[in-house]
Coordinates of C-alpha atoms and ligand atoms in Angstrom, one line a residue:
X27 CA -6.2 17.7 29.3
X28 CA -6.2 18.9 25.8
X29 CA -5.2 17.9 22.5
X30 CA -4.4 20.9 20.6
X31 CA -4.0 19.3 17.4
X32 CA -5.2 19.6 13.9
X33 CA -3.9 20.7 10.6
X34 CA -4.2 24.1 9.2
X35 CA -5.3 24.6 5.7
X36 CA -7.7 27.2 5.0
X37 CA -8.1 30.0 2.6
X38 CA -8.2 32.9 5.0
X39 CA -7.4 36.5 5.2
X40 CA -3.9 37.2 6.4
X41 CA -5.1 39.1 9.4
X42 CA -6.9 36.1 10.5
X43 CA -3.7 34.2 10.8
X44 CA -2.5 36.4 13.7
X45 CA -5.2 35.3 15.9
X46 CA -5.3 31.8 14.5
X47 CA -1.8 31.4 15.7
X48 CA -2.5 33.1 18.9
X49 CA -5.1 30.5 19.5
X50 CA -2.7 27.7 19.0
X51 CA -0.1 29.2 21.3
X52 CA -2.7 29.9 23.9
X53 CA -3.8 26.3 23.5
X54 CA -0.5 24.7 23.8
X55 CA 0.6 26.8 26.7
X56 CA -2.6 26.9 28.7
X57 CA -3.6 23.4 27.8
X58 CA -4.9 22.6 31.3
X59 CA -7.2 25.5 31.4
X60 CA -8.6 26.1 28.1
X61 CA -10.8 24.1 25.8
X62 CA -9.1 22.4 23.1
X63 CA -8.6 24.5 20.1
X64 CA -6.9 23.9 17.0
X65 CA -6.9 24.6 13.4
X66 CA -8.1 22.3 10.8
X67 CA -7.2 21.2 7.4
X68 CA -10.2 20.6 5.2
X69 CA -9.1 21.4 1.7
X70 CA -9.1 18.5 -0.6
X71 CA -5.9 19.5 -2.4
X72 CA -4.0 19.9 0.8
X73 CA -5.3 16.6 2.1
X74 CA -4.0 14.9 -0.9
X75 CA -0.7 16.6 -0.6
X76 CA -0.4 15.5 2.9
X77 CA -1.2 12.0 2.0
X78 CA 1.4 11.9 -0.6
X79 CA 4.0 13.0 1.9
X80 CA 2.8 10.5 4.4
X81 CA 3.0 7.6 2.1
X82 CA 6.7 8.3 1.3
X83 CA 7.5 7.9 5.0
X84 CA 5.2 4.9 5.4
X85 CA 8.1 2.6 6.1
X86 CA 9.3 4.9 8.9
X87 CA 5.9 4.8 10.3
X88 CA 5.8 1.1 10.3
X89 CA 9.0 0.9 12.3
X90 CA 7.2 2.7 15.1
X91 CA 4.1 0.6 15.3
X92 CA 5.0 -1.3 18.3
X93 CA 7.1 1.4 19.8
X94 CA 5.4 2.6 23.0
X95 CA 5.6 6.3 23.3
X96 CA 7.3 6.9 26.6
X97 CA 5.9 10.2 27.9
X98 CA 8.0 12.5 30.1
X99 CA 7.3 16.0 31.5
X100 CA 8.8 17.5 28.4
X101 CA 7.2 17.7 25.0
X102 CA 8.4 14.9 22.7
X103 CA 7.7 14.2 19.1
X104 CA 5.2 11.4 18.5
X105 CA 6.1 9.5 15.5
X106 CA 3.5 8.4 13.0
X107 CA 1.8 5.2 14.2
X108 CA 3.2 5.4 17.7
X109 CA 0.6 4.5 20.3
X110 CA 0.0 7.4 22.7
X111 CA -1.1 6.2 26.1
X112 CA -4.3 7.6 27.5
X113 CA -4.2 10.8 29.4
X114 CA -1.4 12.6 27.8
X115 CA -1.2 16.1 26.5
X116 CA -0.9 16.1 22.8
X117 CA -0.4 19.1 20.5
X118 CA 0.8 20.0 17.1
X119 CA 4.1 21.8 17.1
X120 CA 3.7 24.6 14.6
X121 CA 7.4 25.0 14.2
X122 CA 8.1 21.5 13.1
X123 CA 4.6 20.4 12.0
X124 CA 5.0 17.3 14.3
X125 CA 2.7 15.9 16.9
X126 CA 4.1 16.1 20.4
X127 CA 3.0 14.7 23.7
X128 CA 3.9 14.9 27.3
X129 CA 2.6 13.9 30.7
X130 CA -0.1 16.1 32.0
X131 CA 1.1 18.6 34.6
X132 CA -1.2 17.2 37.2
X133 CA -0.3 13.8 38.4
X134 CA -3.8 13.1 39.5
X135 CA -5.0 11.0 36.6
X136 CA -8.6 10.7 37.9
X137 CA -9.3 14.4 38.1
X138 CA -7.7 14.7 34.7
X139 CA -10.1 12.2 33.3
X140 CA -13.0 14.2 34.7
X141 CA -11.7 17.4 33.3
X142 CA -11.5 15.7 30.0
X143 CA -15.1 14.8 30.1
X144 CA -16.2 18.2 31.1
X145 CA -14.1 20.1 28.7
X146 CA -15.6 21.7 25.7
X147 CA -14.7 20.3 22.5
X148 CA -13.3 22.8 20.1
X149 CA -10.8 20.9 18.1
X150 CA -11.1 22.3 14.8
X151 CA -12.0 25.4 13.1
X152 CA -13.3 25.7 9.6
X153 CA -12.9 29.0 7.9
X154 CA -14.9 29.8 4.9
X155 CA -13.3 32.5 2.8
X156 CA -12.8 32.7 -0.9
X157 CA -10.6 35.7 -1.0
X158 CA -7.2 34.0 -0.5
X159 CA -5.8 30.9 -1.9
X160 CA -4.3 28.2 0.2
X161 CA -1.0 28.9 -1.4
X162 CA -1.1 32.5 -0.1
X163 CA -2.1 31.2 3.2
X164 CA 0.7 28.8 3.4
X165 CA 3.2 31.4 2.5
X166 CA 1.9 33.7 5.1
X167 CA 2.0 30.9 7.6
X168 CA 5.5 30.0 6.7
X169 CA 6.6 33.6 7.4
X170 CA 4.9 33.6 10.7
X171 CA 6.4 30.4 11.6
X172 CA 9.8 31.8 10.7
X173 CA 9.2 34.7 13.1
X174 CA 8.1 32.4 15.8
X175 CA 11.3 30.4 15.7
X176 CA 13.0 33.3 17.4
X177 CA 10.6 33.3 20.3
X178 CA 10.3 30.2 22.4
X179 CA 6.6 30.8 22.6
X180 CA 5.8 27.3 23.6
X181 CA 7.7 27.6 26.8
X182 CA 6.3 31.0 27.7
X183 CA 4.8 31.1 31.1
X184 CA 1.1 31.5 31.7
X185 CA 1.2 35.1 32.7
X186 CA 3.2 36.0 29.8
X187 CA 0.8 34.3 27.5
X188 CA -2.2 35.9 29.1
X189 CA -0.7 39.3 28.5
X190 CA 0.2 38.7 25.0
X191 CA -2.8 36.8 23.8
X192 CA -6.5 37.4 24.1
X193 CA -8.7 35.0 26.0
X194 CA -10.1 32.1 24.1
X195 CA -13.7 33.2 24.6
X196 CA -12.9 36.4 22.9
X197 CA -11.3 34.6 20.0
X198 CA -14.3 32.3 19.7
X199 CA -16.6 35.3 19.6
X200 CA -14.6 36.7 16.7
X201 CA -14.6 33.4 14.9
X202 CA -18.4 33.3 15.2
X203 CA -18.7 36.8 13.9
X204 CA -16.8 35.7 10.9
X205 CA -19.2 32.9 10.3
X206 CA -16.6 30.3 11.0
X207 CA -17.8 27.0 12.0
X208 CA -16.3 25.2 15.0
X209 CA -16.1 21.5 14.2
X210 CA -15.5 18.9 16.9
X211 CA -13.6 15.7 16.7
X212 CA -16.9 14.0 16.9
X213 CA -18.2 15.7 13.8
X214 CA -15.0 15.0 11.9
X215 CA -15.1 11.4 12.8
X216 CA -18.8 11.2 11.6
X217 CA -17.7 12.6 8.3
X218 CA -14.7 10.3 8.0
X219 CA -16.8 7.2 8.9
X220 CA -19.4 8.1 6.4
X221 CA -16.8 8.7 3.8
X222 CA -15.3 5.3 4.5
X223 CA -18.7 3.6 4.6
X224 CA -20.1 5.2 1.5
X225 CA -20.5 3.1 -1.6
X226 CA -19.7 6.2 -3.6
X227 CA -16.2 6.5 -2.2
X228 CA -13.3 5.1 -4.1
X229 CA -10.8 2.8 -2.5
X230 CA -8.4 5.6 -2.3
X231 CA -10.9 7.8 -0.6
X232 CA -11.7 5.1 1.9
X233 CA -8.1 4.6 2.7
X234 CA -7.6 8.3 3.1
X235 CA -10.5 8.3 5.5
X236 CA -8.9 5.5 7.5
X237 CA -5.6 7.4 7.5
X238 CA -7.3 10.4 9.1
X239 CA -9.4 8.3 11.5
X240 CA -6.3 6.6 12.8
X241 CA -5.1 10.0 14.0
X242 CA -8.3 10.8 15.9
X243 CA -8.9 7.4 17.6
X244 CA -5.7 7.7 19.6
X245 CA -7.6 9.9 22.0
X246 CA -9.4 7.8 24.5
X247 CA -12.6 9.8 24.3
X248 CA -12.6 9.8 20.5
X249 CA -12.1 6.1 20.5
X250 CA -15.2 5.7 22.6
X251 CA -17.2 7.9 20.2
X252 CA -15.8 5.9 17.4
X253 CA -17.2 2.8 19.0
X254 CA -20.7 4.3 19.5
X255 CA -20.7 5.6 15.9
X256 CA -20.2 2.0 14.7
X257 CA -16.8 2.7 13.4
X258 CA -15.2 -0.1 15.3
X259 CA -17.3 -2.8 13.7
X260 CA -16.6 -1.3 10.2
X261 CA -12.9 -1.7 11.0
X262 CA -13.4 -5.3 12.1
X263 CA -15.3 -6.0 8.9
X264 CA -12.5 -4.3 6.9
X265 CA -10.1 -6.9 8.3
X266 CA -11.5 -9.5 5.9
X267 CA -11.7 -7.2 2.9
X268 CA -10.3 -8.6 -0.3
X269 CA -8.1 -5.5 -0.6
X270 CA -4.8 -5.9 1.2
X271 CA -4.5 -2.1 1.6
X272 CA -7.9 -2.1 3.2
X273 CA -7.0 -4.8 5.7
X274 CA -3.8 -3.0 6.5
X275 CA -5.4 0.3 7.3
X276 CA -8.4 -1.1 9.1
X277 CA -5.9 -3.0 11.3
X278 CA -4.0 0.3 11.8
X279 CA -7.1 2.2 12.9
X280 CA -8.2 -0.7 15.1
X281 CA -4.8 -0.9 16.8
X282 CA -4.8 2.8 17.5
X283 CA -8.3 2.7 18.9
X284 CA -7.5 -0.3 21.1
X285 CA -4.4 1.2 22.7
X286 CA -4.9 1.6 26.4
X287 CA -8.6 1.6 26.0
X288 CA -10.4 -1.2 27.9
X289 CA -13.8 -0.4 26.6
X290 CA -12.8 -0.7 23.0
X291 CA -10.8 -3.8 23.8
X292 CA -13.9 -5.5 25.1
X293 CA -16.1 -4.4 22.2
X294 CA -13.5 -5.5 19.7
X295 CA -13.1 -9.0 21.1
X296 CA -16.8 -9.4 21.2
X297 CA -17.0 -8.1 17.6
X298 CA -14.7 -10.9 16.5
X299 CA -11.5 -8.8 15.9
X300 CA -9.2 -11.4 17.5
X301 CA -10.1 -14.2 15.2
X302 CA -9.8 -12.0 12.2
X303 CA -6.4 -10.7 13.2
X304 CA -5.2 -14.2 13.7
X305 CA -6.5 -15.2 10.3
X306 CA -4.5 -12.4 8.7
X307 CA -1.4 -13.5 10.6
X308 CA -1.9 -17.1 9.8
X309 CA -2.5 -16.8 6.1
X310 CA -0.4 -15.5 3.2
X311 CA -0.5 -11.8 3.3
X312 CA 1.9 -9.0 2.4
X313 CA 4.3 -8.0 5.2
X314 CA 2.7 -4.6 5.5
X315 CA -0.7 -6.1 6.3
X316 CA 0.8 -8.5 8.8
X317 CA 2.7 -5.7 10.5
X318 CA -0.4 -3.8 11.1
X319 CA -2.3 -6.9 12.2
X320 CA 0.4 -7.6 14.7
X321 CA 0.2 -4.0 15.9
X322 CA -3.6 -4.4 16.4
X323 CA -3.2 -7.8 18.0
X324 CA -0.6 -6.3 20.5
X325 CA -2.9 -3.4 21.4
X326 CA -5.7 -5.9 21.9
X327 CA -3.7 -8.2 24.2
X328 CA -1.9 -5.7 26.3
X329 CA -3.4 -5.3 29.8
X330 CA -6.4 -7.4 28.8
X331 CA -6.1 -10.8 30.4
X332 CA -9.4 -12.1 28.9
X333 CA -8.1 -11.4 25.4
X334 CA -4.8 -13.1 26.3
X335 CA -6.6 -16.2 27.4
X336 CA -8.7 -16.3 24.2
X337 CA -5.6 -15.7 22.2
X338 CA -4.0 -18.8 23.8
X339 CA -7.2 -20.8 23.3
X340 CA -7.4 -19.9 19.7
X341 CA -3.8 -21.1 19.1
X342 CA -2.5 -17.5 18.7
X343 CA 0.9 -18.3 20.1
X344 CA 1.3 -21.0 17.5
X345 CA 0.3 -18.5 14.8
X346 CA 3.0 -16.2 16.0
X347 CA 5.5 -19.0 16.1
X348 CA 4.8 -19.9 12.5
X349 CA 5.8 -16.4 11.5
X350 CA 9.3 -17.5 12.2
X351 CA 9.0 -20.2 9.6
X352 CA 7.6 -18.0 7.0
X353 CA 9.9 -16.3 4.5
X354 CA 10.1 -12.5 4.4
X355 CA 8.6 -12.0 7.9
X356 CA 11.9 -11.1 9.6
X357 CA 10.7 -7.6 10.3
X358 CA 8.1 -9.0 12.6
X359 CA 10.5 -11.1 14.8
X360 CA 11.5 -8.5 17.2
X361 CA 7.9 -7.2 17.4
X362 CA 6.7 -10.6 18.3
X363 CA 9.4 -11.1 20.9
X364 CA 8.7 -7.7 22.4
X365 CA 5.0 -8.5 22.7
X366 CA 5.8 -11.8 24.5
X367 CA 8.1 -10.0 26.8
X368 CA 5.5 -7.4 27.6
X369 CA 2.8 -10.0 28.3
X370 CA 5.1 -12.1 30.5
X371 CA 6.2 -9.0 32.4
X372 CA 2.7 -7.7 32.8
X373 CA 1.7 -10.8 34.6
X374 CA 4.8 -11.0 36.7
X375 CA 4.7 -7.4 37.8
X376 CA 1.1 -7.9 38.9
X377 CA 1.9 -11.0 40.8
X378 CA 4.9 -9.3 42.4
X379 CA 2.9 -6.3 43.6
X380 CA 1.1 -7.8 46.6
X381 CA -1.9 -5.7 47.1
X382 CA -5.0 -6.3 49.0
X383 CA -7.4 -4.3 47.1
X384 CA -10.3 -6.3 45.7
X385 CA -9.8 -5.0 42.2
X386 CA -6.2 -6.1 42.3
X387 CA -7.2 -9.6 43.5
X388 CA -9.6 -9.8 40.6
X389 CA -6.9 -8.9 38.2
X390 CA -4.5 -11.4 39.6
X391 CA -7.4 -13.9 39.3
X392 CA -7.9 -13.0 35.7
X393 CA -4.2 -13.3 34.9
X394 CA -3.9 -16.6 36.6
X395 CA -6.1 -18.0 33.8
X396 CA -3.5 -16.9 31.3
X397 CA -1.2 -19.8 30.9
X398 CA 1.3 -18.1 28.7
X399 CA 4.5 -19.3 30.1
X400 CA 3.7 -23.1 29.9
X401 CA 2.8 -22.6 26.2
X402 CA 5.9 -20.6 25.6
X403 CA 8.1 -23.4 27.0
X404 CA 6.1 -26.1 25.3
X405 CA 6.4 -24.4 21.9
X406 CA 10.1 -23.9 22.5
X407 CA 10.1 -20.2 22.2
X408 CA 13.2 -20.4 24.4
X409 CA 15.3 -21.1 21.3
X410 CA 13.4 -18.9 19.0
X411 CA 14.1 -16.0 21.2
X412 CA 17.7 -16.7 22.0
X413 CA 18.5 -17.3 18.3
X414 CA 17.6 -13.7 17.6
X415 CA 20.7 -12.7 19.5
X416 CA 22.5 -13.3 16.2
X417 CA 20.8 -10.2 14.7
X418 CA 23.2 -7.3 14.3
X419 CA 21.3 -4.3 15.6
X420 CA 22.1 -3.3 19.2
X421 CA 18.5 -2.3 20.0
X422 CA 17.2 -5.6 18.8
X423 CA 19.7 -7.4 20.9
X424 CA 18.8 -5.3 23.8
X425 CA 15.1 -6.3 23.5
X426 CA 16.1 -10.0 23.0
X427 CA 18.5 -9.9 26.0
X428 CA 15.7 -8.6 28.1
X429 CA 13.4 -11.3 27.0
X430 CA 16.0 -14.0 27.4
X431 CA 16.5 -12.8 31.0
X432 CA 12.8 -13.1 31.8
X433 CA 12.7 -16.5 30.1
X434 CA 15.7 -17.7 32.0
X435 CA 13.7 -19.1 34.9
X436 CA 11.7 -21.3 32.5
X437 CA 14.3 -22.0 29.8
X438 CA 17.4 -22.6 31.9
X439 CA 17.8 -26.3 31.1
X440 CA 17.2 -25.6 27.5
X441 CA 19.8 -22.8 27.4
X442 CA 22.4 -24.8 29.4
X443 CA 22.6 -27.4 26.7
X444 CA 22.6 -24.9 23.8
X445 CA 26.2 -24.8 22.4
X446 CA 25.1 -22.3 19.8
X447 CA 23.9 -20.0 22.5
X448 CA 27.1 -20.5 24.4
X449 CA 29.1 -19.4 21.4
X450 CA 26.8 -16.4 20.6
X451 CA 27.0 -15.2 24.2
X452 CA 30.8 -15.4 24.2
X453 CA 31.0 -13.4 21.0
X454 CA 28.6 -10.8 22.2
X455 CA 30.5 -10.5 25.4
X456 CA 33.8 -9.7 23.6
X457 CA 32.0 -7.3 21.2
X458 CA 30.4 -5.3 24.0
X459 CA 33.5 -5.4 26.2
X460 CA 35.2 -3.5 23.5
X461 CA 32.4 -1.1 22.8
X462 CA 31.9 -0.5 26.5
X463 CA 35.7 0.2 26.9
X464 CA 35.5 2.7 24.0
X465 CA 32.4 4.3 25.5
X466 CA 34.3 4.7 28.8
X467 CA 37.3 6.2 27.1
X468 CA 34.9 8.8 25.8
X469 CA 33.9 9.6 29.3
X470 CA 30.6 7.8 29.4
X471 CA 30.8 5.8 32.6
X472 CA 27.3 4.3 32.6
X473 CA 26.8 3.9 28.9
X474 CA 24.5 1.9 26.8
X475 CA 27.1 -0.7 25.8
X476 CA 28.1 -1.2 29.4
X477 CA 24.5 -1.9 30.2
X478 CA 24.2 -4.5 27.4
X479 CA 27.4 -6.1 28.6
X480 CA 26.0 -6.3 32.1
X481 CA 22.9 -8.1 30.8
X482 CA 25.1 -10.6 28.9
X483 CA 27.3 -11.3 31.9
X484 CA 24.3 -11.9 34.1
X485 CA 22.9 -14.4 31.6
X486 CA 26.2 -16.1 31.3
X487 CA 26.5 -16.4 35.1
X488 CA 23.0 -17.8 35.4
X489 CA 23.9 -20.5 32.9
X490 CA 26.9 -21.7 34.8
Ligands
NAG13 C1 -22.7 1.9 6.6 O1 -23.5 1.8 5.5 C2 -24.6 0.9 5.6 C3 -25.3 0.8 4.3 O2 -25.5 2.1 3.8 C4 -25.5 1.3 6.8 O3 -26.6 0.4 6.9 C5 -24.7 1.3 8.0 O4 -25.5 1.8 9.1 C6 -23.5 2.2 7.9 N1 -22.6 2.1 9.1 C7 -22.2 3.1 9.7 C8 -21.4 2.8 10.9 O5 -22.3 4.2 9.4
NAG14 C1 -16.2 -9.9 6.7 O1 -16.9 -10.9 7.4 C2 -18.1 -10.5 8.0 C3 -18.7 -11.6 8.8 O2 -17.7 -12.2 9.6 C4 -19.1 -10.1 6.9 O3 -20.3 -9.6 7.4 C5 -18.4 -9.0 6.1 O4 -19.3 -8.7 5.0 C6 -17.1 -9.5 5.5 N1 -16.5 -8.4 4.8 C7 -15.9 -8.5 3.6 C8 -15.4 -7.3 3.0 O5 -15.8 -9.6 3.1
NAG15 C1 30.5 -22.6 27.0 O1 30.9 -23.9 27.1 C2 32.2 -24.1 27.7 C3 32.6 -25.5 27.7 O2 32.0 -26.2 26.6 C4 32.1 -23.6 29.1 O3 33.3 -23.6 29.7 C5 31.6 -22.2 29.2 O4 31.4 -21.8 30.5 C6 30.3 -22.1 28.4 N1 29.9 -20.7 28.3 C7 28.7 -20.3 28.6 C8 28.5 -18.8 28.4 O5 27.8 -21.0 28.9

């Protein structure tokens, strides 16, 4: 599988662009067959510009931290900060400038993984040319993009693409002739890590390096390289930096590297990441720092029962609970509840799936050590969760309702005596009855509000 990603910023001859773009289309359309190939952005000024843009949308990015990217067979936009599960096709959409991902065409994950290892790494292309400015290049690119809008090149079938574009080997040969250097993700990460680790770099430069690293370590293989390069430990050390912005970005990179990556999860917990993340969450820190720490913590805990066990041992659940007493941390509530929900479900689903495979048994054995639910009940998360039903956003309520439903078995007695909950549920029921009726009038028979109403009614019934 391929990640045809990268940013384009080079001063190049206009004619070059034609096959630069061909390369990208080839790459995005033939992603199963061709080595990865993308265009890189190396110019300082452009990097800065990009940074500036990114920081404006920082808040948007934050909102996505704990959002799981749900892949489909179609290309979908990956929002900044969204964790991309392992094994997806990722590409840069030239028309929108956004990252996109989808499920690989083959459903056989294992053979995909092998392909991934075998594949050649040709992620970036550096082009050295002084004859055109980056402004000229950008304009040229803009024109080309404009033209491309009329063709749906991305969807072109393979034959079509083969006819229209030259084979990648041919392109490579041309690049070589032009003395262009092909830079791999690995090399780029080495540079970024060195930039980050260098005592000559300013804080801004270090943060910029982290920002770029976050992008690379989403890829499972890159994250492993990041580990072997010593980058992971640098991030863990960054967690106790005196600079809030450093802690924030170190946690961000860490969270991205940890996502769906067992090897990194093990190394990170051995490197002391769990303790440091909990310290951040337990002490007075800006919300932005805690957000990213919670993101990294979630990535660390998901599908890693050993970490979950350690988390409980270290009093992590209590640390999360205390966030609900702290002023200004409201933005974290739903994220915390979602994490709890995921962890509870993870274990339940595994226990539900009766499977005789040894590996499965071992997993069940590991999860049996995670005494999450007793701790949840003991710390009265039942009420913490149900109180969040008072929040106004529908999608928040949806998540909370889901969590209340899974907690129902353990919290029933608590909920039965809760007059406040009784009133809240009645109010929500009337609200969603109305919204569902309206939805139906507009022709949507199985709409979103109907679904929410269904959850509410189920909860009310169970409490009778
Ligand atoms: C970071 O820099 C220190 C001091 O220069 C060096 O000893 C260490 O190996 C570097 N770490 C990495 C991961 O490059
Ligand atoms: C963070 O703590 C580790 C030891 O746990 C230490 O080696 C490192 O220097 C600390 N980093 C900072 C920036 O204080
Ligand atoms: C709320 O309490 C009233 C009585 O106090 C009861 O009739 C009703 O069923 C309760 N509703 C829910 C949703 O538990």
